[in-house]
C-alpha atoms as a printed R data frame, in Angstrom:
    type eleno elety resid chain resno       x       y      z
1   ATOM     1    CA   UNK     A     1 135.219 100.821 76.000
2   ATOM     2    CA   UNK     A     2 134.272  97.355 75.781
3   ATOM     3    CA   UNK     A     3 136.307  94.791 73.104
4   ATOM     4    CA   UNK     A     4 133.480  94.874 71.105
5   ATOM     5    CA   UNK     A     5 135.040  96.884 67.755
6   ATOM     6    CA   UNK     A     6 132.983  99.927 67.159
7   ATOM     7    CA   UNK     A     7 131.386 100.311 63.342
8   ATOM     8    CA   UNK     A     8 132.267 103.485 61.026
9   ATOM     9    CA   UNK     A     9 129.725 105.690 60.625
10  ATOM    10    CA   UNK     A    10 128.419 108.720 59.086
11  ATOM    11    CA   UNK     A    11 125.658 111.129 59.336
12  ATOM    12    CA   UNK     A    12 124.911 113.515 56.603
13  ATOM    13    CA   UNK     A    13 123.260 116.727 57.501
14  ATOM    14    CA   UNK     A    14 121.622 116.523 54.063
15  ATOM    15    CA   UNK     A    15 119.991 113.232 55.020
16  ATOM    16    CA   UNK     A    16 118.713 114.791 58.734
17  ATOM    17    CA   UNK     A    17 115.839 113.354 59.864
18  ATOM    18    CA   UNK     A    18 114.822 114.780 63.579
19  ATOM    19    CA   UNK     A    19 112.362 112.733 66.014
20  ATOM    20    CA   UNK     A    20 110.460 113.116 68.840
21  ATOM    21    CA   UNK     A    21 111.958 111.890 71.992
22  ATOM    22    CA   UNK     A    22 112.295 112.520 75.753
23  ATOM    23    CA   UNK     A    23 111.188 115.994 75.876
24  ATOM    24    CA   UNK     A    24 107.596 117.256 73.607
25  ATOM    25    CA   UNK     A    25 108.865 120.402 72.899
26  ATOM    26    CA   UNK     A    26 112.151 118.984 71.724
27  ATOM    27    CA   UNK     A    27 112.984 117.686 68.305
28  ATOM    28    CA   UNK     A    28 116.302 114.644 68.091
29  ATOM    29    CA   UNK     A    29 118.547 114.038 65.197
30  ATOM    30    CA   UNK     A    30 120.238 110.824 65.899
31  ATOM    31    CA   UNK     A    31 123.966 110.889 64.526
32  ATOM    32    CA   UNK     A    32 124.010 107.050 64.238
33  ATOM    33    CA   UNK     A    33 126.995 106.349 67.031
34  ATOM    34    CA   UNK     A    34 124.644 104.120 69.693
35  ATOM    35    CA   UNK     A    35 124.717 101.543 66.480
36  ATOM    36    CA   UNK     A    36 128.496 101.923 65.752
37  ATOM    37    CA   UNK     A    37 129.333 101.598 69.677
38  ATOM    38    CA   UNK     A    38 126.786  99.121 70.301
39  ATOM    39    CA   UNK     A    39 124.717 100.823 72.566
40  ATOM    40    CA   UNK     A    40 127.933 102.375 74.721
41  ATOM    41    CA   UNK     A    41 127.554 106.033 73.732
42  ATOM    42    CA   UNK     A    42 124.355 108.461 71.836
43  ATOM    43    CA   UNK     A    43 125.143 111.614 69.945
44  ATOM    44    CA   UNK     A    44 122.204 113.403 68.883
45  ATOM    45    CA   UNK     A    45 121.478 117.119 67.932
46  ATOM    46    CA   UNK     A    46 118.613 118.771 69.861
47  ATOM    47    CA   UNK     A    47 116.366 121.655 68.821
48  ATOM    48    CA   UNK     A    48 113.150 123.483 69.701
49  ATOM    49    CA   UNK     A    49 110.340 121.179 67.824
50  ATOM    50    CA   UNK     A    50 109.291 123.424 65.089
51  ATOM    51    CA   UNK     A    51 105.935 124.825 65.364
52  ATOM    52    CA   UNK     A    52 106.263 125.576 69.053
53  ATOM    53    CA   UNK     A    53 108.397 128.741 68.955
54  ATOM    54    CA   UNK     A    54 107.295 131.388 71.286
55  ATOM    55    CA   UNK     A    55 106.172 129.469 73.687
56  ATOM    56    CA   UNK     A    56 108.961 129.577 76.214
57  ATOM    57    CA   UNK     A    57 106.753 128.035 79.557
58  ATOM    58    CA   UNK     A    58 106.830 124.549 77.594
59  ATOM    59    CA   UNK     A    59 110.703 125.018 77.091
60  ATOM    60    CA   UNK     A    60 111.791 123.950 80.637
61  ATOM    61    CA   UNK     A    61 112.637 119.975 81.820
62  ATOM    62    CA   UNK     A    62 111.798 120.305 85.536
63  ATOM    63    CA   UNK     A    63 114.311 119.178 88.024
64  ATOM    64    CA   UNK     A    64 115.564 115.695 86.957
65  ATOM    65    CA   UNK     A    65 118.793 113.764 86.594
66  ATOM    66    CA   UNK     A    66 120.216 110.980 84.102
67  ATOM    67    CA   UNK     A    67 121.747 108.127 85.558
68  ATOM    68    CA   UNK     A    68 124.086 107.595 82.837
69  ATOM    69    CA   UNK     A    69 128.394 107.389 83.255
70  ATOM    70    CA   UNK     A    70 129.175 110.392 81.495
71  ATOM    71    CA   UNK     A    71 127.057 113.167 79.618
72  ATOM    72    CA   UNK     A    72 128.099 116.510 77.778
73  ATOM    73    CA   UNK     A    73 126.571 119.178 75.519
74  ATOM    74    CA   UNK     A    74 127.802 121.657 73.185
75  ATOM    75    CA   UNK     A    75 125.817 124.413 72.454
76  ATOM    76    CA   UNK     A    76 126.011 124.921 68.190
77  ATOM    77    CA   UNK     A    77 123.081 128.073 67.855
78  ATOM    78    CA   UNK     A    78 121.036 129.979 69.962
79  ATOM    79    CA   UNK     A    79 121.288 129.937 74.080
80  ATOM    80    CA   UNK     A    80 120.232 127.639 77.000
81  ATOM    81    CA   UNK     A    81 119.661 128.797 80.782
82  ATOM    82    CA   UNK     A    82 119.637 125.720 83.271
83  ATOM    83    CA   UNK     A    83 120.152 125.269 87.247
84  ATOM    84    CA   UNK     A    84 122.482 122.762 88.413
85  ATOM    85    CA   UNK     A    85 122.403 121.279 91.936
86  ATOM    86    CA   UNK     A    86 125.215 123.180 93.704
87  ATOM    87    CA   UNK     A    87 126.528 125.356 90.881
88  ATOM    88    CA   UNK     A    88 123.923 127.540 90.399
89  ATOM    89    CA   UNK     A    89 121.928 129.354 87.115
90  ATOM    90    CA   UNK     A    90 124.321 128.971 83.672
91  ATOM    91    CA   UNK     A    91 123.454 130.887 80.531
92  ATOM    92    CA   UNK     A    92 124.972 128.992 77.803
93  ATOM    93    CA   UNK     A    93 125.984 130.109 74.187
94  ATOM    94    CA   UNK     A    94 127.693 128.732 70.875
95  ATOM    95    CA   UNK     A    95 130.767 127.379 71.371
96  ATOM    96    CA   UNK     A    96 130.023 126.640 75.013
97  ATOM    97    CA   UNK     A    97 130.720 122.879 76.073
98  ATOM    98    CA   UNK     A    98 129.225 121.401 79.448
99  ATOM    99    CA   UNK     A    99 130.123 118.583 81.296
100 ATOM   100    CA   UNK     A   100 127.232 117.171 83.512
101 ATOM   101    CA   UNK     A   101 129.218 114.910 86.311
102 ATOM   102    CA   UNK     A   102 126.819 111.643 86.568
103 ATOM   103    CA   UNK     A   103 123.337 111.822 88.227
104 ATOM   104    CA   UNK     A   104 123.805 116.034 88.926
105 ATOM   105    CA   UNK     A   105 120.737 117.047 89.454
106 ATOM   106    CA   UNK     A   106 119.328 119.935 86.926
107 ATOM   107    CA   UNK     A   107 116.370 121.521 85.148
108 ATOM   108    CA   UNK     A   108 116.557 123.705 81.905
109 ATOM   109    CA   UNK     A   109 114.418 127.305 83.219
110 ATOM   110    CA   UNK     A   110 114.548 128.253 79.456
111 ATOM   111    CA   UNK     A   111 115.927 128.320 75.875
112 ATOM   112    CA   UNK     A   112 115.704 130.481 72.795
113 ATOM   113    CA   UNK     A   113 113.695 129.087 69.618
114 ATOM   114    CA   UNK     A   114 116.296 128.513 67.893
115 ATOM   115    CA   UNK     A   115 119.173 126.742 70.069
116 ATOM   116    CA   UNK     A   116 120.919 123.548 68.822
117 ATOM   117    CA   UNK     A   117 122.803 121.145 70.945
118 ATOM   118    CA   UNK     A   118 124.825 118.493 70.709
119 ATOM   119    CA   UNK     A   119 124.315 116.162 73.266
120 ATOM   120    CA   UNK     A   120 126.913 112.874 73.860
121 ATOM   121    CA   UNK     A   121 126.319 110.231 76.599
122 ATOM   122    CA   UNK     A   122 127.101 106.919 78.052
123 ATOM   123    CA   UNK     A   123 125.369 103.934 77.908
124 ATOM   124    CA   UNK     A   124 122.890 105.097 75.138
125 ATOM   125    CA   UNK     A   125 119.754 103.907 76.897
126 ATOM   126    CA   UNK     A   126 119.719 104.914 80.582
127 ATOM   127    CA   UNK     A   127 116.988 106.118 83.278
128 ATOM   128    CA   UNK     A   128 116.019 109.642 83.999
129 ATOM   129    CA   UNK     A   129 114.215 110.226 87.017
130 ATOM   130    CA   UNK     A   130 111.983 113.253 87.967
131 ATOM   131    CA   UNK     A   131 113.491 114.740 91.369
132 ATOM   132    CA   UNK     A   132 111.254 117.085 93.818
133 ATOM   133    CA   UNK     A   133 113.799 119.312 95.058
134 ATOM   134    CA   UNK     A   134 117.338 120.047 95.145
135 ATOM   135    CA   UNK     A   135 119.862 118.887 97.865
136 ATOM   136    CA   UNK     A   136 121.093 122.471 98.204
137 ATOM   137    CA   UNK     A   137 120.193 125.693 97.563
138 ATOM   138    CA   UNK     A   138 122.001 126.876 94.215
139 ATOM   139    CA   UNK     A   139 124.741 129.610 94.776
140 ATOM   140    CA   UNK     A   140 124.478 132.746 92.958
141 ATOM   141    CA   UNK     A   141 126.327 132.792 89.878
């Protein structure tokens, strides 16, 4: 962390407000930290935008990567399939935390309507790119 002294802040779940943001089909609730760290970290909660339940073909990312210093997720409700470069399918479920190492590349295949996830990554604003294929095949998992 930079010398820069972070803020305190709160978020209220009874003051939510979610957004659109990198993904259509996607709904964000920013917790406030990119403010209070000056643009070094983002927490957000991300859910299935409501009104477009049931329509699990629009639920998947397409092979990308972030090009961010760190990024993790922990899965609060409902369940989240993705492919990671090298590792393989992952079914993920409450309570289930994941680090993504830097730049790995990935693509969500599919989610249920009602998953949750917090999200947390470093720097706040950073590229993702679209990627065509991955470097390997994924191992069976």
């Amino acid at each position: 962390m930079s010398e820069t002294s972070q803020r305190f802040s709160v978020s209220r779940a009874s003051e939510a407000v979610y957004q659109m943001g990198l993904r259509s089909f996607m709904e964000y609730r920013d917790l406030g930290i990119e403010q209070a760290t000056h643009g070094q970290v983002r927490a957000h909660v991300i859910r299935i935008k409501r009104g477009s339940e049931g329509v699990h073909d629009l639920h998947t990312t397409g092979l990308h990567q972030h090009r961010c210093d760190f990024q993790m997720f922990y899965v609060l409700s409902g369940w989240i399939k993705l492919v990671y470069e090298g590792h393989g399918e992952h079914t993920f479920h409450p309570g289930d935390c994941v680090l993504q190492p830097a730049g790995i590349v990935h693509n969500e295949l599919e989610c249920s309507d009602d998953v949750e996830i917090l999200e947390i990554y470093s720097p706040a604003v950073h590229e993702t790119v679209k990627v065509e294929a991955m470097a390997e095949a994924p191992a069976a998992r």
